[in-house]
Coordinates of C-alpha atoms in Angstrom, one line a residue:
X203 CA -0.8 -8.9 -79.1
X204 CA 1.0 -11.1 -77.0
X205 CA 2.2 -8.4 -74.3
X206 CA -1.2 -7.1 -73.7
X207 CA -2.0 -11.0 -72.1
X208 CA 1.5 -11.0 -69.4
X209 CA 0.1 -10.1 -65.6
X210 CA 0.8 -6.8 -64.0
X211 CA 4.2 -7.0 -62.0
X212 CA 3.0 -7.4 -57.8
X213 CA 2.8 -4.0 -56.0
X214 CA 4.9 -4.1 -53.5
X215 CA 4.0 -5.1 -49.9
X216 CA 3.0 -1.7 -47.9
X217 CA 5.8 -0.1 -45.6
X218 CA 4.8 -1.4 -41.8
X219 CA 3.5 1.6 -39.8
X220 CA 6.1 2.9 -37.8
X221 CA 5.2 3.2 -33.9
X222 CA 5.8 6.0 -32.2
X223 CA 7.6 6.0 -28.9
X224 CA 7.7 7.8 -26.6
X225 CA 10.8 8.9 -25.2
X226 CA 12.0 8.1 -21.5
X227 CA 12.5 11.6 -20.0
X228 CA 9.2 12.7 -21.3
X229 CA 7.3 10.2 -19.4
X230 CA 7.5 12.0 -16.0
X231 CA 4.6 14.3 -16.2
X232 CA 3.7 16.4 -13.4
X233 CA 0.9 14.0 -12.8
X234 CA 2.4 11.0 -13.4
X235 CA 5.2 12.5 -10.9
X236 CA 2.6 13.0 -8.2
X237 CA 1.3 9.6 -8.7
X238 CA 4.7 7.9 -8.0
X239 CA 5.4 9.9 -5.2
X240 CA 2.3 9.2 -3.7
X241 CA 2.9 5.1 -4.3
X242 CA 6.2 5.6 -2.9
X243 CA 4.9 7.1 0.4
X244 CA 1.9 4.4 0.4
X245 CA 4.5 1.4 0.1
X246 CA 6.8 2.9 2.9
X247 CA 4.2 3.6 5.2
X248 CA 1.9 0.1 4.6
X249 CA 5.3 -1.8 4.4
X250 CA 6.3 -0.4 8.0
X251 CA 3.2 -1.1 9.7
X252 CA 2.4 -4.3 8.4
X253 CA 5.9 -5.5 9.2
X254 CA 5.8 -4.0 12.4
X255 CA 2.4 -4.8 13.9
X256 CA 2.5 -8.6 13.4
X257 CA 6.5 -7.7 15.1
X258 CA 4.4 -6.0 18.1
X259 CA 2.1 -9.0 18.4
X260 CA 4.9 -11.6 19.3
X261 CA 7.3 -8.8 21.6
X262 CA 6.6 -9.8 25.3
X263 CA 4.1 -8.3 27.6
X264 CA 5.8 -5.4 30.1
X265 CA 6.7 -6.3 33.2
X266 CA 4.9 -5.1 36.6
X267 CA 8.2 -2.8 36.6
X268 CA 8.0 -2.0 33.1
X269 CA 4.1 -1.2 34.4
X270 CA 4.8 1.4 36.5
X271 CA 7.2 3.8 34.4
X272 CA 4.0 4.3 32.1
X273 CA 3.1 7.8 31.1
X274 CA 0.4 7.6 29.2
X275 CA -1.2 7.9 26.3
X276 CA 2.7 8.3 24.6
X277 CA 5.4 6.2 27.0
X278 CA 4.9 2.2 27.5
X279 CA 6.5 -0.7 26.5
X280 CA 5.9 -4.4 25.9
X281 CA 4.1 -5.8 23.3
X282 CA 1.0 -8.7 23.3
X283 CA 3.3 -11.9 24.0
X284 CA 1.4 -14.0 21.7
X285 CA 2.0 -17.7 20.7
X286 CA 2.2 -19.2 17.8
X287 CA -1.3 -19.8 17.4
X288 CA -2.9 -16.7 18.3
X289 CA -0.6 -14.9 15.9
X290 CA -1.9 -17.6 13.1
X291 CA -5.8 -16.8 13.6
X292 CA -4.3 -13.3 13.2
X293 CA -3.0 -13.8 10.1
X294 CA -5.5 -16.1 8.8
X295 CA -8.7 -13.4 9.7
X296 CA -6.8 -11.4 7.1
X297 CA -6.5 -13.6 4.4
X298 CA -10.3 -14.6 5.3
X299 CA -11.7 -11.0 5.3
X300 CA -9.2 -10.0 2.3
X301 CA -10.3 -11.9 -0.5
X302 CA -13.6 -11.1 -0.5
X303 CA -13.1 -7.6 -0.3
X304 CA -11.0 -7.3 -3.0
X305 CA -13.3 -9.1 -5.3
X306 CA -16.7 -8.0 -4.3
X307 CA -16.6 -5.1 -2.6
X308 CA -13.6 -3.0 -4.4
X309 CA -15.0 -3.8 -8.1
X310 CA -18.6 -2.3 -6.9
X311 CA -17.2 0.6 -5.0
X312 CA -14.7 1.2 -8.4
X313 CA -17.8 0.9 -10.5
X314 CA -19.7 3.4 -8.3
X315 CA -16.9 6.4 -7.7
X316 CA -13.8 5.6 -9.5
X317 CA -10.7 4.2 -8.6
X318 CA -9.2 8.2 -7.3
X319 CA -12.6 8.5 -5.0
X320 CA -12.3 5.3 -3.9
X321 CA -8.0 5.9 -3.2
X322 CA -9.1 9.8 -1.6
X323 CA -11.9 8.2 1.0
X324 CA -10.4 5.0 1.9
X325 CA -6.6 6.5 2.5
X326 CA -7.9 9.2 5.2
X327 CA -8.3 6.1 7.3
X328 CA -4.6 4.7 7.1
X329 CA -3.4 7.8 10.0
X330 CA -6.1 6.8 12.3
X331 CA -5.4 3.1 12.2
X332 CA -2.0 3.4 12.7
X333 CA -2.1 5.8 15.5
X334 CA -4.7 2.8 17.1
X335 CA -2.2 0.0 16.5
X336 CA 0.6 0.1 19.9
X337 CA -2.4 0.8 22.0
X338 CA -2.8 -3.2 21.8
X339 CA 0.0 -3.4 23.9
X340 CA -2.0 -1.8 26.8
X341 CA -5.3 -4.1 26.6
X342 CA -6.1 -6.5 29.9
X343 CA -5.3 -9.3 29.8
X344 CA -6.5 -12.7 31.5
X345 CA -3.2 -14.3 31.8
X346 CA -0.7 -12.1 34.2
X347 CA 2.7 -11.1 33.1
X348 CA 4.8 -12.4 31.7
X349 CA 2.2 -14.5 29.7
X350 CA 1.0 -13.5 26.4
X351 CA -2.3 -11.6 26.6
X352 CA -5.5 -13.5 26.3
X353 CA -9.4 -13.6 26.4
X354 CA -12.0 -11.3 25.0
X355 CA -10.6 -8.2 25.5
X356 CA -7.0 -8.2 23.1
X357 CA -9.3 -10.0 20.4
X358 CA -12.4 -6.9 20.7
X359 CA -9.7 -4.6 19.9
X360 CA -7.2 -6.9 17.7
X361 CA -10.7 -8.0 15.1
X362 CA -11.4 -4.2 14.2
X363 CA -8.5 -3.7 13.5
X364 CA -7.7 -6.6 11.1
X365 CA -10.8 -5.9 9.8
X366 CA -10.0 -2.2 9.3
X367 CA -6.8 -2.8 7.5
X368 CA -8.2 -5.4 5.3
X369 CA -10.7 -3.0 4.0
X370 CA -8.1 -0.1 3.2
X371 CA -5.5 -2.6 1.4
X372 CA -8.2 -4.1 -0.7
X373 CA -9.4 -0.8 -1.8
X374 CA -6.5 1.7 -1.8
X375 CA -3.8 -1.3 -3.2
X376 CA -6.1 -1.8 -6.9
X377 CA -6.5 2.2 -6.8
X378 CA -3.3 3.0 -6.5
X379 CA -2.2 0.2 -9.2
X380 CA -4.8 1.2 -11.8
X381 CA -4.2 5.2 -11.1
X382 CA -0.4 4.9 -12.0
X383 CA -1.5 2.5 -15.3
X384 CA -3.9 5.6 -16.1
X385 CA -1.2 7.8 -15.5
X386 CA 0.9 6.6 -18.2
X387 CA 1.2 9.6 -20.9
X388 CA 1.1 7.1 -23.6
X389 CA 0.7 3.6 -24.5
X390 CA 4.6 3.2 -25.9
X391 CA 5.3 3.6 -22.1
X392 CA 3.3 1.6 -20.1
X393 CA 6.1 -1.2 -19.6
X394 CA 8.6 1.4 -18.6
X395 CA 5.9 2.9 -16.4
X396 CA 5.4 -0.3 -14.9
X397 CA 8.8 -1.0 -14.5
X398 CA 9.6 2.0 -12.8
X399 CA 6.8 1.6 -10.1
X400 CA 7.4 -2.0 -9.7
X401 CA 11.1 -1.0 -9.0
X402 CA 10.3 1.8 -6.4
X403 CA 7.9 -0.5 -4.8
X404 CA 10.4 -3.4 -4.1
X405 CA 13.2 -1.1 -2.6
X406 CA 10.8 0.8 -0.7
X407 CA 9.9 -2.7 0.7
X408 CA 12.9 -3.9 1.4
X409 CA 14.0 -0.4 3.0
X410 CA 10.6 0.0 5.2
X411 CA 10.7 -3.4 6.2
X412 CA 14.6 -2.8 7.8
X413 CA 13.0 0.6 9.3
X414 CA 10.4 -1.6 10.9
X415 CA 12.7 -3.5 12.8
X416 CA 15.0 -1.4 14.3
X417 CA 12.2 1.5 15.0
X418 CA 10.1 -1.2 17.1
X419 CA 13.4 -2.7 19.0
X420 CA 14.5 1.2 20.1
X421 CA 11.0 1.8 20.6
X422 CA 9.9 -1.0 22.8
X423 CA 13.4 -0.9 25.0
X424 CA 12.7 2.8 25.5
X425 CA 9.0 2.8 27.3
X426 CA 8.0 3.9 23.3
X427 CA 6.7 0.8 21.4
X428 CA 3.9 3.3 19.5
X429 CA 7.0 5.6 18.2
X430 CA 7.2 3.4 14.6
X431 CA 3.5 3.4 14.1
X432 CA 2.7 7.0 15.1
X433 CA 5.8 7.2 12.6
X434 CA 3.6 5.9 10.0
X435 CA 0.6 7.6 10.8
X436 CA 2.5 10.8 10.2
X437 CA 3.8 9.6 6.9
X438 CA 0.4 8.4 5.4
X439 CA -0.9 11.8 6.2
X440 CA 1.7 13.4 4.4
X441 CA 0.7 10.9 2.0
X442 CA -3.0 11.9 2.2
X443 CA -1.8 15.5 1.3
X444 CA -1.9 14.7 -1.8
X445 CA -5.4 14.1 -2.5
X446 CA -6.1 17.1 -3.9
X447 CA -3.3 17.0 -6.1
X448 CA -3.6 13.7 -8.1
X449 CA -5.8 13.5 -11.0
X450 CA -6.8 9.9 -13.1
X451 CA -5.0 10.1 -16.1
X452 CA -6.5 9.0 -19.3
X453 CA -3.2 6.8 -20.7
X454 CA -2.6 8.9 -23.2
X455 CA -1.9 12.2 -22.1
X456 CA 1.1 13.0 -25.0
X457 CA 0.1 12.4 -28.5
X458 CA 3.0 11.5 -30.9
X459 CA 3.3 11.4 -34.4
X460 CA 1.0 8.8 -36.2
X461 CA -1.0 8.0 -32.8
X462 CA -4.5 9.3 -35.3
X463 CA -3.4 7.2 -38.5

């Protein structure tokens, strides 16, 4: 019979999978909590110091008056006085000493102990540096006041520490980036999760980098040009407080309907 020969009608197309998302309020887990509020303290304390230290590089050397209302190690003024070009070299042996860190060194030491290890041994060193930062100000110099410090001696103590804080940013920076990706509860909010982090990270910024300013100008017109640094030393310890408390997430810490299908 004719009938029996007529194609079967097309199934119809299956329904698209619907994808679960995950609502807004529910992303703010205790860890992922932790994790932002440790990135927030990071970006006010790094933004501070590396604002202010470059700031404290340029300020002019104290005078022999200035000299002699020192009480240290807590009360002096003045800065470095440098030039243009010794603040340059500055700047470049960071960029020299940073790249290679960051893709050499931080991917082996990732590899080896995991982004947290790497974020818990590395950050104990932030306090210490900063505390070590204003004493610059107090290195001999060849050139008397008021000319900017020169010779051995500023760059003996200046090298360390660029090379000091080029190691900690280009270990502790990817941590902290790939610990608040892992600390996503689920995959639907990774953008927002970047979004928020990205956000808090440009105001704390901008904020830290006004604080930087005016905490170095009282400072260094009141025979107390360490008080922002020591400020910031005081804040990444607070910040390193948290070490115990922070945990790598796995990036999908909430399962939702139809996450298994």
């Amino acid at each position: 019979m004719a009938f029996l020969d007529e194609p079967e009608p097309p199934s119809p197309p299956p329904k698209p999978k619907s994808v679960a998302r995950l609502p807004t309020a529910r992303i703010f887990t205790k860890n992922m909590v932790l994790v932002l509020l440790a990135a927030f303290i990071y970006e006010a304390h790094l933004g501070t110091a590396s604002v202010a230290f470059p700031n404290l590089l340029v300020t002019p050397v104290s005078t022999r008056e200035e000299e002699a209302q020192r009480v240290l190690p807590f009360f002096f003024g003045g800065g470095a006085g440098f030039t243009p070009l010794p603040l340059a070299v500055y700047s470049v042996m960071y960029g020299i000493l940073s790249i290679p860190l960051q893709m050499i060194l931080y991917p082996r030491l990732s590899q080896s102990l995991g982004p947290l290890q790497v974020w818990r041994i590395f950050y104990l060193a932030y306090p210490l540096l900063y505390y070590a930062y204003p004493f610059a100000a107090l290195v001999p110099s060849s050139s008397p006041p008021p000319s900017g410090k020169t010779g051995v001696a500023i760059w003996a103590v200046i090298a360390p520490m660029q090379v000091l804080t080029a190691l900690l940013t280009s270990t502790v920076s990817p941590s902290q980036t790939v610990l608040i990706n892992a600390a996503c509860p689920h995959p639907s909010a990774l953008a927002r999760t970047h979004s928020i982090a990205f956000f808090s990270s440009m105001a704390t910024r901008a904020g830290s980098t006004a604080l930087a300013g005016a905490l170095l100008g009282y400072g260094t017109s009141h025979n107390l040009t360490g008080l922002v640094f020591w400020g910031c030393a005081a804040v990444a310890a607070l910040g390193a407080c948290l070490n115990p408390f922070l945990t790598e997430g796995t990036g999908h810490e909430i399962r939702l309907p139809g996450d298994d299908e």
